[in-house]
Structure formats: structure tokens, C-alpha cells
Short mmCIF file of C-alpha atoms and ligand atoms in Angstrom, two decimals:
data_model
loop_
_atom_site.label_atom_id
_atom_site.label_comp_id
_atom_site.label_asym_id
_atom_site.label_seq_id
_atom_site.Cartn_x
_atom_site.Cartn_y
_atom_site.Cartn_z
CA UNK P 1 -3.34 17.54 -24.85
CA UNK P 2 -4.60 14.88 -22.65
CA UNK P 3 -3.33 11.60 -23.92
CA UNK P 4 -3.34 8.66 -21.64
CA UNK P 5 -0.87 6.62 -23.53
CA UNK P 6 1.71 9.40 -23.69
CA UNK P 7 5.08 9.01 -22.42
CA UNK P 8 4.83 12.76 -20.95
CA UNK P 9 3.78 13.44 -17.47
CA UNK P 10 1.73 16.54 -18.47
CA UNK P 11 -0.14 14.76 -21.18
CA UNK P 12 -1.22 11.67 -19.25
CA UNK P 13 -1.57 13.72 -16.09
CA UNK P 14 -3.16 16.53 -18.05
CA UNK P 15 -4.04 19.63 -15.40
CA UNK P 16 -6.57 20.88 -18.03
CA UNK P 17 -8.12 17.37 -18.03
CA UNK P 18 -8.36 17.38 -14.24
CA UNK P 19 -9.89 20.80 -14.02
CA UNK P 20 -12.19 19.88 -16.67
CA UNK P 21 -13.24 16.61 -15.03
CA UNK P 22 -13.71 18.16 -11.53
CA UNK P 23 -15.97 21.10 -13.24
CA UNK P 24 -17.93 18.41 -15.08
CA UNK P 25 -18.27 16.22 -12.09
CA UNK P 26 -19.95 19.17 -10.11
CA UNK P 27 -22.22 20.33 -12.77
CA UNK P 28 -23.45 17.48 -15.50
CA UNK P 29 -22.10 14.83 -13.28
CA UNK P 30 -24.63 15.30 -10.61
CA UNK P 31 -27.66 15.39 -13.28
CA UNK P 32 -29.94 12.59 -12.06
CA UNK P 33 -29.89 10.75 -15.35
CA UNK P 34 -25.96 10.67 -15.34
CA UNK P 35 -25.40 9.60 -11.82
CA UNK P 36 -27.65 6.77 -12.01
CA UNK P 37 -25.96 5.54 -15.20
CA UNK P 38 -22.59 5.80 -13.33
CA UNK P 39 -24.00 3.71 -10.54
CA UNK P 40 -25.29 0.98 -12.79
CA UNK P 41 -22.00 1.02 -14.26
CA UNK P 42 -20.49 0.82 -10.89
CA UNK P 43 -22.76 -1.95 -9.96
CA UNK P 44 -21.09 -4.39 -12.59
CA UNK P 45 -17.89 -4.06 -10.13
CA UNK P 46 -15.43 -3.64 -13.23
CA UNK P 47 -14.42 -0.05 -12.32
CA UNK P 48 -15.00 3.22 -13.45
CA UNK P 49 -13.01 5.98 -15.53
CA UNK P 50 -11.85 9.13 -13.90
CA UNK P 51 -14.68 11.45 -15.13
CA UNK P 52 -17.33 8.85 -13.91
CA UNK P 53 -15.55 8.33 -10.43
CA UNK P 54 -15.23 11.82 -9.90
CA UNK P 55 -19.05 12.31 -10.34
CA UNK P 56 -19.49 10.08 -7.37
CA UNK P 57 -16.67 11.58 -5.26
CA UNK P 58 -18.44 14.96 -5.67
CA UNK P 59 -21.90 13.62 -4.90
CA UNK P 60 -23.80 14.96 -1.95
CA UNK P 61 -26.90 12.79 -2.00
CA UNK P 62 -26.90 10.75 1.27
CA UNK P 63 -28.87 7.93 -0.53
CA UNK P 64 -26.26 7.66 -3.28
CA UNK P 65 -23.54 7.79 -0.74
CA UNK P 66 -24.84 5.11 1.48
CA UNK P 67 -25.22 3.01 -1.75
CA UNK P 68 -21.58 3.68 -2.84
CA UNK P 69 -20.35 2.54 0.61
CA UNK P 70 -22.26 -0.57 0.30
CA UNK P 71 -20.89 -1.17 -3.28
CA UNK P 72 -17.31 -0.72 -1.81
CA UNK P 73 -18.14 -3.51 0.77
CA UNK P 74 -19.44 -5.74 -1.69
CA UNK P 75 -16.43 -5.06 -4.20
CA UNK P 76 -14.05 -5.60 -0.92
CA UNK P 77 -15.99 -8.92 -0.31
CA UNK P 78 -16.07 -10.12 -3.79
CA UNK P 79 -12.32 -9.71 -4.77
CA UNK P 80 -10.54 -9.71 -1.75
CA UNK P 81 -12.78 -11.58 1.01
CA UNK P 82 -12.16 -10.88 4.52
CA UNK P 83 -8.49 -11.29 3.98
CA UNK P 84 -6.03 -8.58 5.27
CA UNK P 85 -2.40 -9.02 4.10
CA UNK P 86 0.24 -7.68 6.95
CA UNK P 87 3.60 -5.98 6.54
CA UNK P 88 5.92 -3.78 8.01
CA UNK P 89 7.93 -0.79 6.91
CA UNK P 90 11.78 -0.96 7.33
CA UNK P 91 13.67 2.13 7.46
CA UNK P 92 17.26 1.66 6.21
CA UNK P 93 18.30 5.36 5.88
CA UNK P 94 17.14 8.69 6.56
CA UNK P 95 20.04 10.55 4.87
CA UNK P 96 18.12 12.57 2.09
CA UNK P 97 19.16 15.69 -0.11
CA UNK P 98 15.58 16.51 -1.20
CA UNK P 99 13.65 19.43 0.05
CA UNK P 100 10.14 18.05 0.73
CA UNK P 101 8.68 20.67 3.19
CA UNK P 102 6.31 17.79 4.62
CA UNK P 103 8.77 15.46 5.66
CA UNK P 104 11.48 15.50 8.70
CA UNK P 105 13.82 13.77 6.38
CA UNK P 106 14.36 17.00 4.34
CA UNK P 107 17.90 18.16 3.71
CA UNK P 108 17.63 21.45 5.59
CA UNK P 109 16.24 19.55 8.71
CA UNK P 110 19.33 20.01 11.18
CA UNK P 111 17.57 18.83 14.27
CA UNK P 112 17.21 15.32 13.19
CA UNK P 113 19.59 12.61 13.70
CA UNK P 114 20.66 10.95 10.46
CA UNK P 115 21.27 7.08 10.42
CA UNK P 116 21.98 4.70 7.83
CA UNK P 117 21.62 1.26 8.91
CA UNK P 118 24.97 -1.10 8.62
CA UNK P 119 24.29 -4.74 7.11
CA UNK P 120 24.71 -5.94 10.77
CA UNK P 121 21.92 -3.49 12.01
CA UNK P 122 19.64 -4.84 9.22
CA UNK P 123 20.10 -8.07 10.26
CA UNK P 124 19.17 -7.09 13.85
CA UNK P 125 16.12 -5.25 12.45
CA UNK P 126 15.13 -8.30 10.44
CA UNK P 127 15.50 -10.73 13.32
CA UNK P 128 13.32 -8.13 15.56
CA UNK P 129 10.69 -8.19 12.52
CA UNK P 130 10.80 -11.80 12.10
CA UNK P 131 10.24 -12.47 15.84
CA UNK P 132 6.98 -10.29 15.64
CA UNK P 133 5.92 -12.62 12.87
CA UNK P 134 6.34 -10.61 9.86
CA UNK P 135 7.03 -12.01 6.37
CA UNK P 136 6.49 -9.05 3.80
CA UNK P 137 8.54 -5.79 4.50
CA UNK P 138 8.49 -2.38 2.64
CA UNK P 139 11.88 -0.71 2.51
CA UNK P 140 12.15 2.96 3.07
CA UNK P 141 14.81 5.28 2.46
CA UNK P 142 15.41 8.77 1.58
CA UNK P 143 17.16 10.03 -1.47
CA UNK P 144 21.15 10.38 -1.41
CA UNK P 145 23.07 9.33 -4.03
CA UNK P 146 26.48 9.33 -2.07
CA UNK P 147 25.08 7.74 1.04
CA UNK P 148 22.26 5.36 -0.16
CA UNK P 149 23.65 3.97 -3.27
CA UNK P 150 21.93 1.19 -5.44
CA UNK P 151 24.58 -1.17 -4.30
CA UNK P 152 23.53 -0.35 -0.56
CA UNK P 153 19.88 -1.24 -1.62
CA UNK P 154 21.00 -4.37 -3.41
CA UNK P 155 23.15 -5.47 -0.65
CA UNK P 156 20.53 -4.71 1.92
CA UNK P 157 17.93 -6.90 0.23
CA UNK P 158 20.26 -9.80 -0.05
CA UNK P 159 20.93 -9.52 3.70
CA UNK P 160 17.17 -9.51 4.31
CA UNK P 161 16.44 -12.50 2.34
CA UNK P 162 19.19 -14.51 3.70
CA UNK P 163 18.56 -13.41 7.48
CA UNK P 164 16.64 -16.39 8.86
CA UNK P 165 15.70 -16.64 12.76
CA UNK P 166 14.14 -19.71 14.22
CA UNK P 167 11.25 -20.24 11.85
CA UNK P 168 11.17 -16.77 10.57
CA UNK P 169 12.09 -15.65 7.07
CA UNK P 170 11.15 -12.44 4.94
CA UNK P 171 9.65 -13.81 1.93
CA UNK P 172 8.86 -10.50 0.01
CA UNK P 173 10.53 -7.30 0.08
CA UNK P 174 9.10 -4.44 -1.61
CA UNK P 175 10.79 -1.18 -1.58
CA UNK P 176 9.85 2.36 -1.50
CA UNK P 177 13.00 4.68 -2.72
CA UNK P 178 13.45 7.63 -5.08
CA UNK P 179 12.60 7.76 -8.58
CA UNK P 180 15.58 6.35 -10.63
CA UNK P 181 16.80 5.03 -14.15
CA UNK P 182 15.62 2.01 -16.04
CA UNK P 183 19.08 0.29 -15.70
CA UNK P 184 18.69 0.65 -11.66
CA UNK P 185 15.10 -0.49 -11.87
CA UNK P 186 16.29 -3.62 -13.80
CA UNK P 187 19.02 -4.29 -10.89
CA UNK P 188 16.11 -3.99 -8.04
CA UNK P 189 14.17 -6.52 -10.25
CA UNK P 190 16.91 -8.90 -10.33
CA UNK P 191 17.54 -8.47 -6.68
CA UNK P 192 14.17 -10.16 -6.23
CA UNK P 193 12.04 -7.22 -5.32
CA UNK P 194 8.27 -7.64 -4.73
CA UNK P 195 6.47 -4.29 -5.56
CA UNK P 196 8.19 -1.07 -6.40
CA UNK P 197 6.40 1.72 -4.31
CA UNK P 198 6.75 5.41 -5.01
CA UNK P 199 3.97 7.92 -3.97
CA UNK P 200 3.32 10.96 -6.26
CA UNK P 201 2.78 13.11 -3.20
CA UNK P 202 0.51 15.47 -5.34
CA UNK P 203 -0.19 15.50 -9.07
CA UNK P 204 -0.75 19.25 -8.98
CA UNK P 205 2.52 20.27 -10.69
CA UNK P 206 2.23 23.81 -9.20
CA UNK P 207 1.74 22.53 -5.76
CA UNK P 208 4.41 19.71 -6.28
CA UNK P 209 7.11 22.11 -7.08
CA UNK P 210 6.39 24.68 -4.07
CA UNK P 211 6.43 21.45 -1.72
CA UNK P 212 9.63 19.93 -3.46
CA UNK P 213 11.60 22.97 -3.69
CA UNK P 214 15.30 21.31 -4.13
CA UNK P 215 16.89 18.10 -4.99
CA UNK P 216 16.27 15.86 -7.71
CA UNK P 217 12.43 15.01 -6.53
CA UNK P 218 11.83 18.76 -7.48
CA UNK P 219 11.65 17.66 -11.15
CA UNK P 220 8.03 16.63 -11.38
CA UNK P 221 8.32 15.09 -14.86
CA UNK P 222 11.14 12.69 -13.49
CA UNK P 223 9.10 11.68 -10.74
CA UNK P 224 6.05 11.19 -12.33
CA UNK P 225 7.19 9.32 -15.23
CA UNK P 226 9.05 6.79 -12.66
CA UNK P 227 6.33 3.85 -12.80
CA UNK P 228 7.07 3.86 -16.51
CA UNK P 229 10.59 3.42 -16.26
CA UNK P 230 10.09 0.59 -13.38
CA UNK P 231 7.88 -1.18 -15.82
CA UNK P 232 10.26 -0.66 -18.81
CA UNK P 233 13.01 -2.04 -16.36
CA UNK P 234 10.93 -5.10 -15.86
CA UNK P 235 9.02 -4.11 -12.62
CA UNK P 236 5.38 -5.50 -13.26
CA UNK P 237 3.94 -4.86 -9.77
CA UNK P 238 4.21 -1.21 -8.84
CA UNK P 239 2.44 0.65 -5.94
CA UNK P 240 1.36 4.42 -6.48
CA UNK P 241 -0.26 6.69 -3.83
CA UNK P 242 -0.64 10.53 -2.96
CA UNK P 243 -0.21 11.97 0.22
CA UNK P 244 -3.79 13.20 0.74
CA UNK P 245 -3.68 16.84 2.22
CA UNK P 246 -1.19 18.35 -0.16
CA UNK P 247 -3.36 19.59 -2.37
CA UNK P 248 -7.30 19.41 -2.72
CA UNK P 249 -8.02 15.64 -2.18
CA UNK P 250 -10.45 15.64 -5.47
CA UNK P 251 -7.77 16.77 -7.60
CA UNK P 252 -5.26 14.11 -6.45
CA UNK P 253 -8.21 11.59 -6.41
CA UNK P 254 -8.62 12.28 -10.19
CA UNK P 255 -4.78 12.46 -10.89
CA UNK P 256 -4.39 9.06 -8.98
CA UNK P 257 -6.88 7.73 -11.31
CA UNK P 258 -5.56 8.96 -14.55
CA UNK P 259 -2.21 7.60 -13.35
CA UNK P 260 -4.08 4.02 -13.22
CA UNK P 261 -5.32 4.54 -16.73
CA UNK P 262 -2.10 5.76 -18.14
CA UNK P 263 -0.22 2.50 -16.93
CA UNK P 264 -3.06 0.39 -18.25
CA UNK P 265 -3.34 2.06 -21.38
CA UNK P 266 0.64 2.43 -22.14
CA UNK P 267 1.95 -0.79 -20.27
CA UNK P 268 -0.86 -3.15 -20.34
CA UNK P 269 -1.30 -3.53 -16.86
CA UNK P 270 -2.30 -1.13 -14.12
CA UNK P 271 -0.81 -0.79 -10.61
CA UNK P 272 -0.70 -3.89 -8.01
CA UNK P 273 -1.61 -1.37 -5.27
CA UNK P 274 -2.74 2.17 -4.30
CA UNK P 275 -1.79 3.56 -0.94
CA UNK P 276 -3.93 6.13 0.90
CA UNK P 277 -1.44 7.95 3.54
CA UNK P 278 -2.72 11.16 5.04
CA UNK P 279 -0.41 14.04 6.06
CA UNK P 280 0.72 13.51 9.77
CA UNK P 281 2.82 15.62 12.03
CA UNK P 282 6.55 14.90 12.67
CA UNK P 283 9.67 16.78 13.48
CA UNK P 284 9.53 20.02 11.77
CA UNK P 285 6.22 19.06 10.24
CA UNK P 286 2.64 20.22 11.41
CA UNK P 287 -0.52 19.14 9.54
CA UNK P 288 -1.88 22.47 10.60
CA UNK P 289 0.59 23.90 8.02
CA UNK P 290 -1.59 21.94 5.28
CA UNK P 291 -4.83 23.78 4.49
CA UNK P 292 -6.02 20.71 2.53
CA UNK P 293 -6.19 18.52 5.50
CA UNK P 294 -8.60 15.64 4.92
CA UNK P 295 -11.33 14.71 7.92
CA UNK P 296 -11.70 11.45 8.62
CA UNK P 297 -15.19 11.23 6.90
CA UNK P 298 -13.72 12.47 3.89
CA UNK P 299 -11.10 10.00 4.09
CA UNK P 300 -13.44 7.11 4.41
CA UNK P 301 -15.38 8.55 1.48
CA UNK P 302 -12.24 8.67 -0.67
CA UNK P 303 -11.44 5.02 0.08
CA UNK P 304 -14.95 3.87 -0.68
CA UNK P 305 -14.88 5.56 -4.17
CA UNK P 306 -11.32 4.30 -4.90
CA UNK P 307 -12.57 0.85 -4.36
CA UNK P 308 -15.62 1.07 -6.60
CA UNK P 309 -13.51 3.17 -9.25
CA UNK P 310 -10.45 0.65 -9.00
CA UNK P 311 -11.66 -2.80 -7.95
CA UNK P 312 -8.53 -4.81 -9.06
CA UNK P 313 -5.85 -2.60 -7.17
CA UNK P 314 -4.95 -3.63 -3.89
CA UNK P 315 -5.36 -0.94 -1.22
CA UNK P 316 -2.86 -0.29 1.74
CA UNK P 317 -3.08 1.60 4.84
CA UNK P 318 -0.54 2.08 7.21
CA UNK P 319 -0.06 3.15 11.07
CA UNK P 320 -0.43 6.74 10.21
CA UNK P 321 -4.31 6.00 10.88
CA UNK P 322 -5.80 5.39 14.18
CA UNK P 323 -7.62 1.98 15.09
CA UNK P 324 -10.83 3.85 14.68
CA UNK P 325 -9.96 5.05 11.36
CA UNK P 326 -8.39 1.66 10.32
CA UNK P 327 -11.51 0.02 11.44
CA UNK P 328 -13.79 1.91 9.41
CA UNK P 329 -11.96 1.59 6.12
CA UNK P 330 -11.08 -2.22 6.33
CA UNK P 331 -14.42 -3.33 5.03
CA UNK P 332 -14.53 -0.58 2.51
CA UNK P 333 -11.72 -1.78 0.58
CA UNK P 334 -8.35 -2.03 2.39
CA UNK P 335 -6.33 -5.15 1.32
CA UNK P 336 -3.06 -4.85 3.10
CA UNK P 337 -2.17 -3.05 6.64
CA UNK P 338 0.94 -2.55 8.57
CA UNK P 339 1.10 -3.71 12.19
CA UNK P 340 3.46 -3.01 14.86
CA UNK P 341 5.37 -0.55 12.89
CA UNK P 342 8.21 1.61 13.56
CA UNK P 343 8.78 4.64 11.20
CA UNK P 344 12.17 5.34 12.60
CA UNK P 345 15.57 4.23 11.54
CA UNK P 346 16.43 1.05 13.74
CA UNK P 347 13.30 1.12 15.54
CA UNK P 348 12.64 -2.42 15.81
CA UNK P 349 15.83 -3.49 17.46
CA UNK P 350 17.09 -0.61 19.11
CA UNK P 351 16.13 -0.40 22.75
CA UNK P 352 16.97 3.35 23.23
CA UNK P 353 13.69 4.08 21.46
CA UNK P 354 14.04 7.77 22.83
CA UNK P 355 16.94 8.42 20.73
CA UNK P 356 15.83 6.32 17.81
CA UNK P 357 12.25 7.81 17.81
CA UNK P 358 13.78 11.41 16.89
CA UNK P 359 14.36 9.61 13.46
CA UNK P 360 10.69 8.93 12.79
CA UNK P 361 9.34 10.00 9.58
CA UNK P 362 5.86 10.65 10.80
CA UNK P 363 4.04 10.08 14.13
CA UNK P 364 2.23 6.85 14.28
CA UNK P 365 -1.66 6.84 15.35
CA UNK P 366 -1.91 3.11 15.90
CA UNK P 367 0.58 2.12 18.49
CA UNK P 368 -0.58 -1.63 18.80
CA UNK P 369 1.90 -4.55 18.65
CA UNK P 370 1.44 -6.83 15.59
CA UNK P 371 -0.25 -9.56 17.97
CA UNK P 372 -2.63 -7.05 19.28
CA UNK P 373 -3.35 -5.93 15.45
CA UNK P 374 -3.71 -9.56 14.44
CA UNK P 375 -5.96 -10.44 17.38
CA UNK P 376 -8.30 -7.17 16.65
CA UNK P 377 -8.44 -8.07 13.03
CA UNK P 378 -10.07 -11.15 14.02
CA UNK P 379 -12.15 -9.75 16.22
CA UNK P 380 -13.76 -8.00 13.34
CA UNK P 381 -14.12 -11.14 11.58
CA UNK P 382 -11.02 -10.60 9.07
CA UNK P 383 -8.22 -13.31 8.39
CA UNK P 384 -4.69 -11.63 8.97
CA UNK P 385 -2.57 -12.99 6.19
CA UNK P 386 0.90 -13.32 6.00
CA UNK P 387 0.88 -14.67 2.35
CA UNK P 388 3.74 -13.90 -0.09
CA UNK P 389 2.90 -16.54 -2.58
CA UNK P 390 2.25 -14.80 -5.81
CA UNK P 391 5.30 -13.00 -6.59
CA UNK P 392 7.19 -16.05 -5.48
CA UNK P 393 5.33 -18.41 -7.80
CA UNK P 394 5.59 -15.82 -10.69
CA UNK P 395 1.91 -14.67 -10.44
CA UNK P 396 2.85 -10.93 -11.16
CA UNK P 397 1.85 -8.01 -13.57
CA UNK P 398 -0.77 -9.09 -16.19
CA UNK P 399 -0.74 -12.80 -15.01
CA UNK P 400 -1.83 -11.62 -11.48
CA UNK P 401 -4.27 -9.37 -12.80
CA UNK P 402 -6.15 -11.88 -15.29
CA UNK P 403 -6.39 -14.15 -12.01
CA UNK P 404 -7.86 -11.39 -10.04
CA UNK P 405 -10.24 -10.46 -12.88
CA UNK P 406 -11.51 -13.69 -13.16
CA UNK P 407 -11.89 -14.14 -9.53
CA UNK P 408 -9.71 -17.25 -9.66
CA UNK P 409 -7.20 -15.72 -7.23
CA UNK P 410 -9.32 -16.59 -4.32
CA UNK P 411 -8.62 -20.15 -4.53
CA UNK P 412 -4.91 -19.10 -3.57
CA UNK P 413 -5.60 -16.28 -1.27
CA UNK P 414 -7.89 -18.21 1.24
CA UNK P 415 -6.01 -21.28 1.62
CA UNK P 416 -2.57 -19.30 1.90
CA UNK P 417 -4.27 -16.88 4.31
CA UNK P 418 -5.35 -19.75 6.51
CA UNK P 419 -1.82 -21.58 6.52
CA UNK P 420 0.14 -18.26 7.07
CA UNK P 421 -2.03 -17.38 9.94
CA UNK P 422 -1.60 -20.98 11.41
CA UNK P 423 2.24 -20.45 11.10
CA UNK P 424 2.04 -16.96 12.89
CA UNK P 425 0.00 -18.94 15.68
CA UNK P 426 2.58 -21.69 16.15
CA UNK P 427 5.26 -19.44 15.98
CA UNK P 428 4.27 -16.05 17.65
CA UNK P 429 0.97 -15.57 18.80
CA UNK P 430 -0.04 -15.10 22.21
CA UNK P 431 -2.28 -17.61 23.96
CA UNK P 432 -5.42 -15.59 23.41
CA UNK P 433 -4.66 -14.89 19.61
CA UNK P 434 -3.94 -18.53 19.42
CA UNK P 435 -7.37 -19.46 20.72
CA UNK P 436 -9.36 -16.82 18.69
CA UNK P 437 -7.04 -17.84 15.63
CA UNK P 438 -7.89 -21.65 15.74
CA UNK P 439 -11.60 -21.10 15.76
CA UNK P 440 -11.14 -18.63 12.83
CA UNK P 441 -9.19 -21.00 10.74
CA UNK P 442 -11.76 -23.85 11.36
CA UNK P 443 -14.59 -21.35 10.28
CA UNK P 444 -12.15 -20.32 7.05
CA UNK P 445 -11.61 -23.83 6.07
CA UNK P 446 -15.18 -24.54 5.90
CA UNK P 447 -15.55 -21.49 3.72
CA UNK P 448 -13.27 -22.91 0.85
CA UNK P 449 -15.74 -24.05 -1.83
CA UNK P 450 -13.29 -26.31 -3.84
CA UNK P 451 -13.32 -29.66 -2.14
CA UNK P 452 -9.84 -30.71 -3.33
CA UNK P 453 -8.39 -27.38 -2.25
CA UNK P 454 -10.16 -27.61 1.12
CA UNK P 455 -8.79 -30.97 1.87
CA UNK P 456 -5.26 -30.11 0.44
CA UNK P 457 -5.36 -26.88 2.96
CA UNK P 458 -6.49 -29.22 5.95
CA UNK P 459 -3.60 -31.39 5.07
CA UNK P 460 -1.19 -28.54 4.92
CA UNK P 461 -2.51 -27.18 8.09
CA UNK P 462 -1.85 -30.26 10.13
CA UNK P 463 1.68 -30.28 8.52
CA UNK P 464 2.36 -26.69 9.99
CA UNK P 465 1.08 -27.90 13.30
CA UNK P 466 3.66 -30.58 13.16
CA UNK P 467 6.53 -28.20 12.38
CA UNK P 468 6.40 -27.68 8.31
CA UNK P 469 6.69 -24.32 7.28
CA UNK P 470 6.28 -22.15 3.88
CA UNK P 471 3.63 -24.09 2.33
CA UNK P 472 1.76 -22.21 -0.19
CA UNK P 473 -0.59 -22.36 -3.42
FE1 SF4 I 501 13.49 12.53 1.33
FE2 SF4 I 501 11.51 11.06 0.94
FE3 SF4 I 501 11.39 12.74 2.99
FE4 SF4 I 501 11.43 13.79 0.61
S1 SF4 I 501 9.47 12.35 1.29
S2 SF4 I 501 12.45 14.48 2.25
S3 SF4 I 501 12.56 12.39 -0.60
S4 SF4 I 501 12.57 10.94 2.52
FE1 SF4 I 502 -1.80 -11.83 -2.30
FE2 SF4 I 502 -1.25 -13.65 -3.83
FE3 SF4 I 502 -1.03 -14.30 -1.34
FE4 SF4 I 502 -3.46 -13.61 -2.63
S1 SF4 I 502 -2.30 -15.50 -2.94
S2 SF4 I 502 -2.80 -12.99 -0.48
S3 SF4 I 502 -2.89 -11.99 -4.12
S4 SF4 I 502 0.33 -13.12 -2.74
#
């Protein structure tokens, strides 16, 4: 039944294969010879299949676990260096006809105020985000074919790209909207989106159906096969994820890896990113309602195992997580992070936060401003990057993956991180952040191995200081 190349959700995410994998992982997978041979393969930093990764996830041996943590750090360093790409979510509308029980936007929640931003309000939000320093957004909206139409999304994307305030501009718009048709995905691609993001929530069909009792999203197959349609529609950067805590994390961990394997097998390229959200409380939602809640320790372990299993997928963490947890997973594999986020509709520009906060999709655990997050990252020896260069230079899909796999992408990432950080320091940073940033950039320039690129980057940084913007590799 299990067939990674199949077009059918139940065949590429086969329940029997997941159960069999987990059973194998806790028994045969833990035998010394097996686990050591998996470790040996993992050390090559080329990834693991879902069975091998499941054996590591199930491992209880402290020595092996600490080897995995170290390996995750090494992989992060090798492919992503110490850069962290910054982004912010932008909520367009919380109208939704679905019944997801873990989300306050579900149709039956009458306590929440429903808002859909007009184009003028979107402009205001974008200006507020630009004034913070953001260059990359992830659009969020509920599913509502009457209120949140494809035309509305297309117009909103156009508005966002066209809005320019002072030196600000949004250079990459990613979008997280409901599963749709190939034709609609084509339209999103033509509108210039970066990544199409859609979380599976849980791969466990029965749990999925219980948690999504109504609305179009209740169709497990339609939702699970969405990335296939997105890729058929020409979107070659897709972002997947599960909401950890809905089902057993080990089940969803294996399902997630099978989804990656499916996209690689049937579309020739895996997902651009994996997001790792955990269930959080919100209006009408309590995390205690979910028996499978994931502890901080389990969460950091999942991130490390994912990094080892999938070295080539960027990994994203949001402000659902606290500063402490974000700090812990940073070096284990996270490559993108949101900062200064608001998870409500109109939350960036509206001064009446009390009203707007009622529309929040989930409670934020990291309330720091973008400048505070940028400063903190630098104190952790990470370079906050506002780079959006790849998608704008056509480095997407398999082209991007081959540069990442051959480790050549670093020749773009490091200079771009330094240049975009310099832009941030010039235009938006506090004095304290600017001072620390200048030191970090000087050190970062020193670390560029290729002499020609180093000299070009030094030149570009000088130009940015003199007022030039949007220079990149
Ligand atoms: Fe609607 Fe998405 Fe919330 Fe489900 S998770 S209720 S689809 S906004
Ligand atoms: Fe991302 Fe490409 Fe920029 Fe590197 S160069 S940070 S991969 S957009």
C-alpha cells in the first residue's frame, strides 16, 4: 500500500507504514548494531530516511542522544552557518468557514471579532512592518471563499509589493492560505509569491478528521495532496509543518518525513522549509485540552532529529515559542525566525491593541520587539539576515537545492546576510543594536573565505552606508 510516488495521500502517508516504522524503531531500530549504523550514515550529513530517523527519535541512550544533538549543531553550521533569516506574519483576515477545534478562527467561535483588512489597511500594516525593518512576510488568512477570495489575495500581494515607505520594501511575500486548485496556485505563482506554506496539522487521518469536523479542510486527502497541486501549478518552494501536540509527536514526525520523501520522489524536489509550531492557548482554545502536548525537552529533541534527518530543509520557528526555547533550538537547526510578530488582524498598525488582540490566532510567548530579537541574536553570535535574494534571482526549487547540497549557497547567504543587516542597522536599529551589529559585520566579513566575494561585499557595505539599498548576490 505504501508508495512514496503515489498521488494519493493514503498511499504516500500510509498509516500502516507509520505504525510499522514506529514499531520497528522501538525494537529492531534500537539494537546496537542498527543504531550505530544509522549514526554512521547520519554523520555523512546527507540525511536519513523516515525509518532511520524514527529509530533516532525513539532512542533513550543519553550518550547517543548527545551525539545527535552535536551532529544537529554541526549540520546547522555546515549548511546554514550562524545566520538566521528574519520574517513576520501578516494576518489579512480571520474569516473562516472551517471547524478546526484548536484554532480560535473556527467558524463556530462567536466570541471573536471578524476582520478582513482593506487594501488601505494592508498598506498601513506594511508600512508599520517596514518601519520595524522587515523585508519578508508570511501572509495568513482563514478559509472563506466568499470573503477571502483568490482575487483578494492577489490584490493584497500587489499592494504589499507596491508599498514603499522611506527605505522600506517588502521583497518576499510567502503565503499560508487554504489548500486550493492547481489553477489558483498558478495565479499565486504569477503574483510573485515566495514560498507557499501549508501545515498538515497532523498526518493521523482519524485524529485529523476529529479535529477538523467541518468545512473544506475536513477533507484529509484534499489537504494532504495540496503541495502536489501547488507544485503542479508551478510553485517550486513549498513549506510544510505539523502542529505538534495534536497527535503523538512520533507519529507526526514520521508522517512529516514521509511527506518530504513523497515530494522528492514524485516532484523531484523536497520542501523548502519545515515549520515546527506547537499547540498554544488562544481564545476558545486551551493547550490542556490536548493530551499529546509536547514538553520543551521533547520539542528540542524533535528539532535536533529533524535537522539530522533533513539537512536540506530550512527550519522555521515562530514567536509561539519563548525566548528560552528559541535560544535552545537556534543552534540545533533553526534557519528562519519571526520577530516582533503580532498574530492578530491589523495588529501592527492599530493602536487599540486591546480590540485587535481579541483577534489573535494564538498567544505569543516571545513579546520582544524586532530590534530586541535582532540584538539578542547577535549576543548569541548569530547574524540576523533580512535576505530575500534567492527567489528574486530565480534560485528556487531544484536550482536552489543543488546549490545548497553542493554547499555553494554559502557564497550568497553570508554576504547577503551582512549587507541586509547593514541596511537594518542604517535604517531601523537602536544605537545599542547598531554598535553591536557593526562589530559583528566586521567579523562576518573576515569569515568570507572567497577573496573576490569578500572585497565585493566590503564595497557593497560601504555603498549601503552611503545610502544605496537592495544590493545582493
Ligand atoms: Fe480556519 Fe486555518 Fe484556523 Fe482552521 S487553522 S479555523 S482553517 S484559520
Ligand atoms: Fe536564503 Fe538565498 Fe538569502 Fe541564503 S541567499 S539567506 S538561501 S534567500
